[in-house]
mmCIF file of C-alpha atoms in Angstrom:
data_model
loop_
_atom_site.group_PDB
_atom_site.id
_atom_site.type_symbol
_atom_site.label_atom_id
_atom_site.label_comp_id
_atom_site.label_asym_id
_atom_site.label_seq_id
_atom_site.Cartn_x
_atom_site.Cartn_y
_atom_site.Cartn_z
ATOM 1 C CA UNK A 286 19.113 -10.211 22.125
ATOM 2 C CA UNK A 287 16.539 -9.903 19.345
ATOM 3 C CA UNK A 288 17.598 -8.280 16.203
ATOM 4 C CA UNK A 289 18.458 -8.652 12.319
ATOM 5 C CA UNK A 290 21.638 -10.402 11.681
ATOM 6 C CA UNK A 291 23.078 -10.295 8.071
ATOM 7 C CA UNK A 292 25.640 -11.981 6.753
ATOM 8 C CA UNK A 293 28.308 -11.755 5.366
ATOM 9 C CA UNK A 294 29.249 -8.001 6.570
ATOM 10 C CA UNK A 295 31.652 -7.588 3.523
ATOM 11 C CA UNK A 296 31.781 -9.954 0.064
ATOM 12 C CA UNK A 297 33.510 -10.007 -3.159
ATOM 13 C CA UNK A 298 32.632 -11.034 -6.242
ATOM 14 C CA UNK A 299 33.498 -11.989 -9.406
ATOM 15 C CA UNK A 300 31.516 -10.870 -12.355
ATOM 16 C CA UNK A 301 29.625 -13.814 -13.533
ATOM 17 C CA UNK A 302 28.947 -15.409 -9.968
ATOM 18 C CA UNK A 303 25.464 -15.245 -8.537
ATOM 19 C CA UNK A 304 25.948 -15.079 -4.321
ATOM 20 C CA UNK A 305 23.570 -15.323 -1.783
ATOM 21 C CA UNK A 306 23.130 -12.757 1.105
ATOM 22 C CA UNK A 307 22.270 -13.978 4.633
ATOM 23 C CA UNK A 308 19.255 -12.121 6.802
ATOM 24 C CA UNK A 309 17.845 -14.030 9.720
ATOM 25 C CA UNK A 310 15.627 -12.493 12.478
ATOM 26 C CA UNK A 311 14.636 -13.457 15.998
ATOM 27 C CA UNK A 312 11.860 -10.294 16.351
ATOM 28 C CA UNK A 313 8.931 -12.938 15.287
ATOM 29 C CA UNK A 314 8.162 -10.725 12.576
ATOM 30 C CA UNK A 315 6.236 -11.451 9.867
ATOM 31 C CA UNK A 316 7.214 -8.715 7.202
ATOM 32 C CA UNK A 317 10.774 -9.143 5.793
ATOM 33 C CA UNK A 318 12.397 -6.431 3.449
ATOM 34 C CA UNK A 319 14.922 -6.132 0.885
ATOM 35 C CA UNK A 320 17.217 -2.425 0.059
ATOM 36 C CA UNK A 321 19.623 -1.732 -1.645
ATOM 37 C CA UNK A 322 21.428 1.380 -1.069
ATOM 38 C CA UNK A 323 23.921 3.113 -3.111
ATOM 39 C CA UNK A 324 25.319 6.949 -2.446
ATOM 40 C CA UNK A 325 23.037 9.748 -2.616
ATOM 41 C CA UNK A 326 20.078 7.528 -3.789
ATOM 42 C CA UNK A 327 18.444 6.804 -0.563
ATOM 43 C CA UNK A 328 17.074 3.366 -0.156
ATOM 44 C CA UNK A 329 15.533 1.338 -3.293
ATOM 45 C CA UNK A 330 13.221 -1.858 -2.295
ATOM 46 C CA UNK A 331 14.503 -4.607 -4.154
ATOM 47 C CA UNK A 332 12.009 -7.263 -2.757
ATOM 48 C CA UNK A 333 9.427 -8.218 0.504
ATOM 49 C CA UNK A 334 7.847 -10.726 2.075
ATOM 50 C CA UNK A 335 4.458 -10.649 3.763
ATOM 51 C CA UNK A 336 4.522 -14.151 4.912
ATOM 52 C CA UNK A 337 6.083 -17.284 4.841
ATOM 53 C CA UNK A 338 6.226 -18.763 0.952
ATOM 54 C CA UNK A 339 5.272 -15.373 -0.563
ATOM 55 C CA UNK A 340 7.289 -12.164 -1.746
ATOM 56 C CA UNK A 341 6.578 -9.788 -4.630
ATOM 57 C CA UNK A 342 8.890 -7.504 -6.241
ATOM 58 C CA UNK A 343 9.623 -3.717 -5.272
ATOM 59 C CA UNK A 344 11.052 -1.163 -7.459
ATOM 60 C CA UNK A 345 14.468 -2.392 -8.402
ATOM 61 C CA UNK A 346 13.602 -6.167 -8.307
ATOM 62 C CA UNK A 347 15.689 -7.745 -11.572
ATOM 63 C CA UNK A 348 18.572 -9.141 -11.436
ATOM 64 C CA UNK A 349 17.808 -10.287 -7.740
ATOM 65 C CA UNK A 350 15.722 -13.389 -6.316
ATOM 66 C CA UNK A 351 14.363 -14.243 -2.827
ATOM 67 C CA UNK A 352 12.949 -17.495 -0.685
ATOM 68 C CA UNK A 353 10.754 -16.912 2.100
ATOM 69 C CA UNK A 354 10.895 -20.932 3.250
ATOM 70 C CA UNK A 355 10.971 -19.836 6.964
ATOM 71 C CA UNK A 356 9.713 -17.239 9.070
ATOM 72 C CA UNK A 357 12.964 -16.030 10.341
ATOM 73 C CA UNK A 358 14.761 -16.459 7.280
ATOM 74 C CA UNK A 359 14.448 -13.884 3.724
ATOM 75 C CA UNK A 360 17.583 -14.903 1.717
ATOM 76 C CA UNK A 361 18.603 -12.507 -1.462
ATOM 77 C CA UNK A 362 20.623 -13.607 -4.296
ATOM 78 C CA UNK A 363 22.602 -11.255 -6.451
ATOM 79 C CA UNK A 364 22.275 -12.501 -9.849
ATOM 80 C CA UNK A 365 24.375 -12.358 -12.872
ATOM 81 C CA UNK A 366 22.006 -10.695 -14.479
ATOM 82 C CA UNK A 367 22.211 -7.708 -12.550
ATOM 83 C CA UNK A 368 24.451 -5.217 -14.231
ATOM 84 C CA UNK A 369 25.875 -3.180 -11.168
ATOM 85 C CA UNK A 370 25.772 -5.171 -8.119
ATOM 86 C CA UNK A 371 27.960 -3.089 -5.748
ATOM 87 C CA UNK A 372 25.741 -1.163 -3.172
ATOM 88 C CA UNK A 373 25.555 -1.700 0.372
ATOM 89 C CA UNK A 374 22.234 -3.834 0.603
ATOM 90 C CA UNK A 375 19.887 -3.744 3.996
ATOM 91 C CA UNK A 376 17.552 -6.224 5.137
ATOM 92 C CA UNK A 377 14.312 -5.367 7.214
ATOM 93 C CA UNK A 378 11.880 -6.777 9.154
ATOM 94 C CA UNK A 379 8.213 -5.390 10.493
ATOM 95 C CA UNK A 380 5.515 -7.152 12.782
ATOM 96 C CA UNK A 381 2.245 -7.193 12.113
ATOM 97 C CA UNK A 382 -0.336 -4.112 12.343
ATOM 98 C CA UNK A 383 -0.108 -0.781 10.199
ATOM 99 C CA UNK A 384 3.120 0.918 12.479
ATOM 100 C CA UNK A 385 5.123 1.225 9.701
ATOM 101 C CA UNK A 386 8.047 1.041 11.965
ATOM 102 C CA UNK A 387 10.991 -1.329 10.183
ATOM 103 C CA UNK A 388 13.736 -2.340 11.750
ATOM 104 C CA UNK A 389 17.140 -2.745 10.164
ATOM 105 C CA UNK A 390 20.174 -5.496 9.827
ATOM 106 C CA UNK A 391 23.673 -4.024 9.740
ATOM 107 C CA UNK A 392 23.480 -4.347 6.408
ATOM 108 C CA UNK A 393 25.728 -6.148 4.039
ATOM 109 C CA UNK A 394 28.536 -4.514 1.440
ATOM 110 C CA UNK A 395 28.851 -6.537 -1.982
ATOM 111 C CA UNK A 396 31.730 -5.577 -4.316
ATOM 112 C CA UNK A 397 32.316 -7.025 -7.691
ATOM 113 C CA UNK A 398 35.502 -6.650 -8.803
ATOM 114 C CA UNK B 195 6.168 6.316 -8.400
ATOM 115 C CA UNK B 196 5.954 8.740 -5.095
ATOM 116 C CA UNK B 197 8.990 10.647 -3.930
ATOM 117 C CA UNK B 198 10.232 12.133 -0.677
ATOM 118 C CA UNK B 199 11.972 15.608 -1.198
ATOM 119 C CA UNK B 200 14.405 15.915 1.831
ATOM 120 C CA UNK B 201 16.451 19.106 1.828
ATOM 121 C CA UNK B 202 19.261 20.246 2.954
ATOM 122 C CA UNK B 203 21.220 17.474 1.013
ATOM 123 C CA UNK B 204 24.302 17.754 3.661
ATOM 124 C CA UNK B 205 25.084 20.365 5.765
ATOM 125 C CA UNK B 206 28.185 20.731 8.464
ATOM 126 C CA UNK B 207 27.601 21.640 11.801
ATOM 127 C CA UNK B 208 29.549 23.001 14.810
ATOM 128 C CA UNK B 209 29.223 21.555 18.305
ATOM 129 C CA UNK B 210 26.507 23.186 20.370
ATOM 130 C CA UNK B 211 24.808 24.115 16.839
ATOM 131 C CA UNK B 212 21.097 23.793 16.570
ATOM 132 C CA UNK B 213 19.828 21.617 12.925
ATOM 133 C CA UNK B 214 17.058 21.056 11.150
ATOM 134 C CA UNK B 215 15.799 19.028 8.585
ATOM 135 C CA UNK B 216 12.872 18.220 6.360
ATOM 136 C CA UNK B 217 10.850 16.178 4.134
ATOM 137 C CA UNK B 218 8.250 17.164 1.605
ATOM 138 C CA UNK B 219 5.860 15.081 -0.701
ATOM 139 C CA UNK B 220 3.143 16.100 -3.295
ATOM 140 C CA UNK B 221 1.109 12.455 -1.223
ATOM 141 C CA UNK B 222 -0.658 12.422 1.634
ATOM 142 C CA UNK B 223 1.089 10.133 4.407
ATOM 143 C CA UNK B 224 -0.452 7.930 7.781
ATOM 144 C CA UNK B 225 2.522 7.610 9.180
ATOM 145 C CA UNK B 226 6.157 9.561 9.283
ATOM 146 C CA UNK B 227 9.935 8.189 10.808
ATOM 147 C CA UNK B 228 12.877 9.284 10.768
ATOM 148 C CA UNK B 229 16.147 7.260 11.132
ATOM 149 C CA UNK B 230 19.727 8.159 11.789
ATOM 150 C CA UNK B 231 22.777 5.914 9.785
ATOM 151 C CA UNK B 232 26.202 5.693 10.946
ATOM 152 C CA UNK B 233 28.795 4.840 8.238
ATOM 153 C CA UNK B 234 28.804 1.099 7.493
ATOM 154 C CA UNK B 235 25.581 0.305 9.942
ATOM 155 C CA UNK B 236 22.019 -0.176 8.690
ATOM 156 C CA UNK B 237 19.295 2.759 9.502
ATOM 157 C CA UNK B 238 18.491 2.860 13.215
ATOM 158 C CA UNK B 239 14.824 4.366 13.960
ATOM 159 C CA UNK B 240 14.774 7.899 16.274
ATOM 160 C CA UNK B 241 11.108 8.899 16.026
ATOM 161 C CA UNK B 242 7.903 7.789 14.621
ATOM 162 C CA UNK B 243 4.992 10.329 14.013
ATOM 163 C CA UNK B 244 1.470 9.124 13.630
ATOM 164 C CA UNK B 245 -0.771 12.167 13.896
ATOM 165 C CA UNK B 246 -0.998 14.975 12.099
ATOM 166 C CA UNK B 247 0.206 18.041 13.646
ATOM 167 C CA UNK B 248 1.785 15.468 16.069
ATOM 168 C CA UNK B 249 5.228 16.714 17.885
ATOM 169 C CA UNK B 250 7.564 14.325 19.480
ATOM 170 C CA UNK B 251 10.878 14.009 21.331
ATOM 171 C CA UNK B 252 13.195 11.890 22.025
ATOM 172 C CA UNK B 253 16.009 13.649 24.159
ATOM 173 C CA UNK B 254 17.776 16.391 22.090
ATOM 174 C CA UNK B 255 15.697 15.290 19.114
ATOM 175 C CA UNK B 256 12.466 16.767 17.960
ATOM 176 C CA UNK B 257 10.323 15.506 14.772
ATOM 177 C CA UNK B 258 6.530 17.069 13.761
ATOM 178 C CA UNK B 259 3.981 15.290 11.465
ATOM 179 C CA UNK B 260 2.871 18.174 8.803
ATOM 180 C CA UNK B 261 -0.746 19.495 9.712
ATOM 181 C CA UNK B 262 -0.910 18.963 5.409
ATOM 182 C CA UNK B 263 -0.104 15.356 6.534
ATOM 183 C CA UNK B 264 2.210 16.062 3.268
ATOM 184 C CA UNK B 265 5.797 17.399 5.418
ATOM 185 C CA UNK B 266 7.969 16.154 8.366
ATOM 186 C CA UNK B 267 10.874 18.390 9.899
ATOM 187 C CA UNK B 268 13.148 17.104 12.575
ATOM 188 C CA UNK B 269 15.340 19.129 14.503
ATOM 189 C CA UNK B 270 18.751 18.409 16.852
ATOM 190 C CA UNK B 271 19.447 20.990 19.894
ATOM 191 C CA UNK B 272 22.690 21.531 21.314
ATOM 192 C CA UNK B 273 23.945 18.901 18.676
ATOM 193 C CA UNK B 274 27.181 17.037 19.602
ATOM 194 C CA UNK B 275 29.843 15.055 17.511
ATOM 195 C CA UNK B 276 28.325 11.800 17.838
ATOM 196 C CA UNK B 277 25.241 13.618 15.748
ATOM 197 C CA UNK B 278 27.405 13.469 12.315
ATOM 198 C CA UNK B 279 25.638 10.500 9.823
ATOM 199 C CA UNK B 280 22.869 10.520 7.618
ATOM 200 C CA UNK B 281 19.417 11.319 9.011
ATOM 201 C CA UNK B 282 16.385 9.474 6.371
ATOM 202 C CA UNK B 283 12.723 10.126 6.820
ATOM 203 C CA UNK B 284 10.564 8.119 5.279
ATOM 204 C CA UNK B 285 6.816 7.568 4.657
ATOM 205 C CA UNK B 286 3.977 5.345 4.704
ATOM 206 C CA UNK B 287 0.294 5.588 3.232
ATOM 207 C CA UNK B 288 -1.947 3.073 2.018
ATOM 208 C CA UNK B 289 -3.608 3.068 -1.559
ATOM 209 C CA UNK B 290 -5.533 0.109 -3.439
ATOM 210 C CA UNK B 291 -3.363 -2.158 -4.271
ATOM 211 C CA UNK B 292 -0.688 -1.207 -1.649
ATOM 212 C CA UNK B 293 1.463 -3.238 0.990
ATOM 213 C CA UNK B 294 1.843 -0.029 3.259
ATOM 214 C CA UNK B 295 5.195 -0.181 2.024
ATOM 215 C CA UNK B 296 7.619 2.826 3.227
ATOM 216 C CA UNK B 297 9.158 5.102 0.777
ATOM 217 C CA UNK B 298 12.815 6.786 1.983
ATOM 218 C CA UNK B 299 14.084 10.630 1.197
ATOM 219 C CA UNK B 300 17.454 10.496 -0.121
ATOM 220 C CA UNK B 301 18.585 11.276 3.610
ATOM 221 C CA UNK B 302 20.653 14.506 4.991
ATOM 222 C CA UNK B 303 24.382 14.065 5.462
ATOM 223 C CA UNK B 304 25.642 15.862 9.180
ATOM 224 C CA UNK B 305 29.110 16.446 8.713
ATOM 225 C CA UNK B 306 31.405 18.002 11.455
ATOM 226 C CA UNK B 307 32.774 21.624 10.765
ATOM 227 C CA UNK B 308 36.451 21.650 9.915
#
Protein backbone atom coordinates (compact mmCIF):
# COMPACT_ATOMS: atom_id res chain seq x y z
CA UNK A 1 0.00 0.00 0.00
CA UNK A 2 1.38 3.50 -0.54
CA UNK A 3 1.56 5.74 2.38
CA UNK A 4 3.84 7.68 5.03
CA UNK A 5 5.42 5.45 7.51
CA UNK A 6 7.11 7.09 10.61
CA UNK A 7 9.04 5.71 12.95
CA UNK A 8 9.37 5.20 15.90
CA UNK A 9 5.48 5.58 16.98
CA UNK A 10 6.54 6.42 20.64
CA UNK A 11 10.35 7.57 21.97
CA UNK A 12 11.95 8.70 25.06
CA UNK A 13 14.49 10.81 25.72
CA UNK A 14 16.89 11.99 27.84
CA UNK A 15 17.62 15.63 28.08
CA UNK A 16 20.88 16.16 26.42
CA UNK A 17 20.43 13.42 23.58
CA UNK A 18 19.80 14.56 20.05
CA UNK A 19 17.42 11.53 18.26
CA UNK A 20 16.48 11.09 14.93
CA UNK A 21 12.83 10.60 13.70
CA UNK A 22 12.09 8.16 10.83
CA UNK A 23 9.60 9.32 7.71
CA UNK A 24 9.81 7.29 4.55
CA UNK A 25 7.23 7.44 1.68
CA UNK A 26 6.28 5.21 -1.22
CA UNK A 27 3.62 8.04 -2.86
CA UNK A 28 6.64 9.24 -5.34
CA UNK A 29 6.22 12.52 -3.98
CA UNK A 30 8.40 15.12 -4.30
CA UNK A 31 7.39 17.61 -1.40
CA UNK A 32 8.22 16.29 2.12
CA UNK A 33 7.02 18.17 5.36
CA UNK A 34 7.92 18.57 8.83
CA UNK A 35 5.03 19.50 12.07
CA UNK A 36 5.15 19.57 15.09
CA UNK A 37 2.07 19.57 17.04
CA UNK A 38 1.48 20.30 20.58
CA UNK A 39 -2.23 20.81 22.33
CA UNK A 40 -4.36 23.54 21.28
CA UNK A 41 -1.64 25.02 18.94
CA UNK A 42 -2.59 23.47 15.73
CA UNK A 43 0.23 22.40 13.53
CA UNK A 44 3.70 24.46 13.42
CA UNK A 45 6.07 23.66 10.21
CA UNK A 46 9.28 22.89 11.54
CA UNK A 47 10.99 22.18 8.10
CA UNK A 48 10.29 21.05 4.05
CA UNK A 49 11.72 19.75 1.30
CA UNK A 50 11.03 20.62 -2.32
CA UNK A 51 13.40 18.19 -3.76
CA UNK A 52 15.99 15.89 -3.24
CA UNK A 53 19.26 17.73 -1.45
CA UNK A 54 17.24 20.87 -0.57
CA UNK A 55 14.98 21.97 2.50
CA UNK A 56 14.52 25.42 4.05
CA UNK A 57 13.24 26.21 7.35
CA UNK A 58 9.46 26.89 8.39
CA UNK A 59 8.33 28.70 11.35
CA UNK A 60 9.61 26.79 14.31
CA UNK A 61 12.84 25.48 12.60
CA UNK A 62 15.73 25.73 15.61
CA UNK A 63 16.63 23.32 17.53
CA UNK A 64 15.73 20.76 14.67
CA UNK A 65 17.78 19.58 11.44
CA UNK A 66 16.79 17.63 8.28
CA UNK A 67 18.54 15.52 5.19
CA UNK A 68 16.75 15.19 2.08
CA UNK A 69 19.56 12.48 0.57
CA UNK A 70 16.69 10.45 -1.05
CA UNK A 71 13.47 10.97 -2.52
CA UNK A 72 11.54 8.79 -0.25
CA UNK A 73 13.37 9.60 2.72
CA UNK A 74 13.06 13.36 4.99
CA UNK A 75 14.74 12.41 8.33
CA UNK A 76 14.29 15.06 11.44
CA UNK A 77 16.55 15.28 14.30
CA UNK A 78 15.53 16.67 17.63
CA UNK A 79 18.38 18.56 18.84
CA UNK A 80 19.69 19.44 22.18
CA UNK A 81 19.28 22.66 21.53
CA UNK A 82 15.72 22.62 21.43
CA UNK A 83 14.32 23.60 24.76
CA UNK A 84 10.88 21.66 24.82
CA UNK A 85 10.99 18.76 22.62
CA UNK A 86 7.83 16.86 23.68
CA UNK A 87 5.01 17.31 21.00
CA UNK A 88 3.63 14.79 18.85
CA UNK A 89 5.57 15.57 15.49
CA UNK A 90 3.90 14.70 11.82
CA UNK A 91 5.58 14.14 8.70
CA UNK A 92 4.01 15.03 5.19
CA UNK A 93 4.38 14.49 1.84
CA UNK A 94 2.77 16.35 -1.49
CA UNK A 95 3.27 15.57 -5.33
CA UNK A 96 3.90 17.90 -7.64
CA UNK A 97 1.35 20.66 -9.07
CA UNK A 98 -0.38 23.51 -6.92
CA UNK A 99 -3.25 20.89 -5.07
CA UNK A 100 -2.21 21.73 -1.90
CA UNK A 101 -3.45 18.43 -0.77
CA UNK A 102 -0.73 16.83 1.96
CA UNK A 103 -0.89 13.72 3.10
CA UNK A 104 0.03 12.62 6.60
CA UNK A 105 2.33 9.81 8.54
CA UNK A 106 0.86 8.52 11.79
CA UNK A 107 2.89 10.72 13.31
CA UNK A 108 5.49 10.17 15.93
CA UNK A 109 5.25 11.04 19.99
CA UNK A 110 8.73 12.22 21.54
CA UNK A 111 8.92 12.56 25.35
CA UNK A 112 11.86 13.81 27.24
CA UNK A 113 11.89 12.89 30.50
CA UNK B 1 2.82 35.62 9.78
CA UNK B 2 -0.95 34.65 8.47
CA UNK B 3 -3.40 32.99 10.81
CA UNK B 4 -6.45 30.77 10.47
CA UNK B 5 -9.26 31.72 13.04
CA UNK B 6 -11.28 28.41 13.49
CA UNK B 7 -14.14 28.70 15.96
CA UNK B 8 -15.91 26.84 17.93
CA UNK B 9 -12.68 25.73 19.85
CA UNK B 10 -14.53 22.29 21.02
CA UNK B 11 -17.90 21.63 21.21
CA UNK B 12 -19.85 18.19 22.39
CA UNK B 13 -22.32 16.71 20.39
CA UNK B 14 -25.19 14.19 20.72
CA UNK B 15 -25.76 11.37 18.25
CA UNK B 16 -28.02 12.31 15.37
CA UNK B 17 -26.84 16.10 16.09
CA UNK B 18 -26.16 18.28 13.14
CA UNK B 19 -22.31 20.46 13.48
CA UNK B 20 -20.71 23.00 12.03
CA UNK B 21 -17.55 24.51 11.85
CA UNK B 22 -15.49 27.33 10.44
CA UNK B 23 -12.44 29.05 9.46
CA UNK B 24 -11.77 32.71 8.93
CA UNK B 25 -8.62 34.68 7.68
CA UNK B 26 -7.93 38.47 7.11
CA UNK B 27 -5.77 36.58 3.44
CA UNK B 28 -7.10 35.67 0.49
CA UNK B 29 -6.73 31.74 -0.13
CA UNK B 30 -6.50 29.35 -3.72
CA UNK B 31 -7.18 26.54 -2.12
CA UNK B 32 -9.16 25.26 1.27
CA UNK B 33 -9.06 21.42 3.18
CA UNK B 34 -10.19 20.24 5.86
CA UNK B 35 -8.90 17.17 7.81
CA UNK B 36 -10.27 15.06 10.60
CA UNK B 37 -7.54 13.60 13.56
CA UNK B 38 -8.21 10.73 15.67
CA UNK B 39 -6.27 10.65 18.98
CA UNK B 40 -2.70 9.42 18.44
CA UNK B 41 -3.06 9.28 14.33
CA UNK B 42 -1.74 11.96 11.98
CA UNK B 43 -4.46 14.35 10.09
CA UNK B 44 -6.42 12.38 7.50
CA UNK B 45 -7.82 14.70 4.51
CA UNK B 46 -12.02 14.81 4.15
CA UNK B 47 -12.47 17.56 1.56
CA UNK B 48 -10.56 19.85 -0.58
CA UNK B 49 -12.19 23.12 -1.98
CA UNK B 50 -10.71 24.87 -4.94
CA UNK B 51 -13.27 27.39 -6.13
CA UNK B 52 -14.70 30.03 -4.65
CA UNK B 53 -18.20 29.71 -3.72
CA UNK B 54 -17.39 25.98 -4.37
CA UNK B 55 -19.65 23.34 -2.21
CA UNK B 56 -18.63 19.81 -1.77
CA UNK B 57 -19.57 16.50 -0.13
CA UNK B 58 -18.30 13.71 0.84
CA UNK B 59 -21.12 11.46 2.45
CA UNK B 60 -22.50 13.09 5.66
CA UNK B 61 -19.86 15.78 5.27
CA UNK B 62 -20.27 19.11 3.63
CA UNK B 63 -17.38 21.91 3.25
CA UNK B 64 -17.90 25.51 1.11
CA UNK B 65 -15.00 27.71 -0.20
CA UNK B 66 -15.99 31.47 1.03
CA UNK B 67 -17.32 33.57 -2.05
CA UNK B 68 -14.61 36.31 -0.05
CA UNK B 69 -12.19 33.42 -0.90
CA UNK B 70 -11.26 34.59 2.88
CA UNK B 71 -13.78 31.69 4.99
CA UNK B 72 -14.42 27.87 4.89
CA UNK B 73 -17.33 26.19 7.00
CA UNK B 74 -17.80 22.48 7.11
CA UNK B 75 -20.69 20.85 8.38
CA UNK B 76 -21.55 16.97 9.73
CA UNK B 77 -25.39 15.71 9.34
CA UNK B 78 -26.83 13.13 11.36
CA UNK B 79 -23.31 12.96 13.10
CA UNK B 80 -22.44 9.60 14.77
CA UNK B 81 -19.86 8.54 17.53
CA UNK B 82 -17.16 7.70 15.30
CA UNK B 83 -17.38 11.73 14.36
CA UNK B 84 -15.63 12.71 17.89
CA UNK B 85 -11.67 14.03 17.02
CA UNK B 86 -10.34 17.13 15.94
CA UNK B 87 -11.49 18.57 12.61
CA UNK B 88 -8.32 21.24 11.08
CA UNK B 89 -8.84 23.37 8.03
CA UNK B 90 -6.17 24.73 6.59
CA UNK B 91 -5.10 27.07 3.73
CA UNK B 92 -3.02 27.65 0.84
CA UNK B 93 -2.19 30.89 -1.31
CA UNK B 94 0.74 31.84 -3.12
CA UNK B 95 2.74 35.20 -2.58
CA UNK B 96 6.38 36.22 -3.90
CA UNK B 97 8.58 34.47 -2.28
CA UNK B 98 6.20 31.60 -1.25
CA UNK B 99 6.39 27.64 -1.41
CA UNK B 100 2.46 27.38 -1.48
CA UNK B 101 2.98 26.19 1.85
CA UNK B 102 -0.38 25.37 3.94
CA UNK B 103 -1.15 27.17 7.06
CA UNK B 104 -3.48 25.02 9.81
CA UNK B 105 -6.43 26.58 12.23
CA UNK B 106 -5.88 25.45 15.62
CA UNK B 107 -8.57 22.65 14.77
CA UNK B 108 -12.19 22.02 16.54
CA UNK B 109 -12.34 19.33 19.20
CA UNK B 110 -15.90 16.94 18.72
CA UNK B 111 -16.41 15.51 21.93
CA UNK B 112 -19.33 13.06 22.74
CA UNK B 113 -22.15 14.40 25.13
CA UNK B 114 -22.00 12.85 28.56
Amino acid sequence: DGGITQSPKYLFRKEGQNVTLSCEQNLNHDAMYWYRQDPGQGLRLIYYSQIVNDFQKGDIAEGYSVSREKKESFPLTVTSAQKNPTAFYLCASRGTGDTGELFFGEGSRLTVL
Amino acid sequence: GQQLNQSPQSMFIQEGEDVSMNCTSSSIFNTWLWYKQDPGEGPVLLIALYKAGELTSNGRLTAQFGITRKDSFLNISASIPSDVGIYFCAGQRFWLGSQGNLIFGKGTKLSVKP
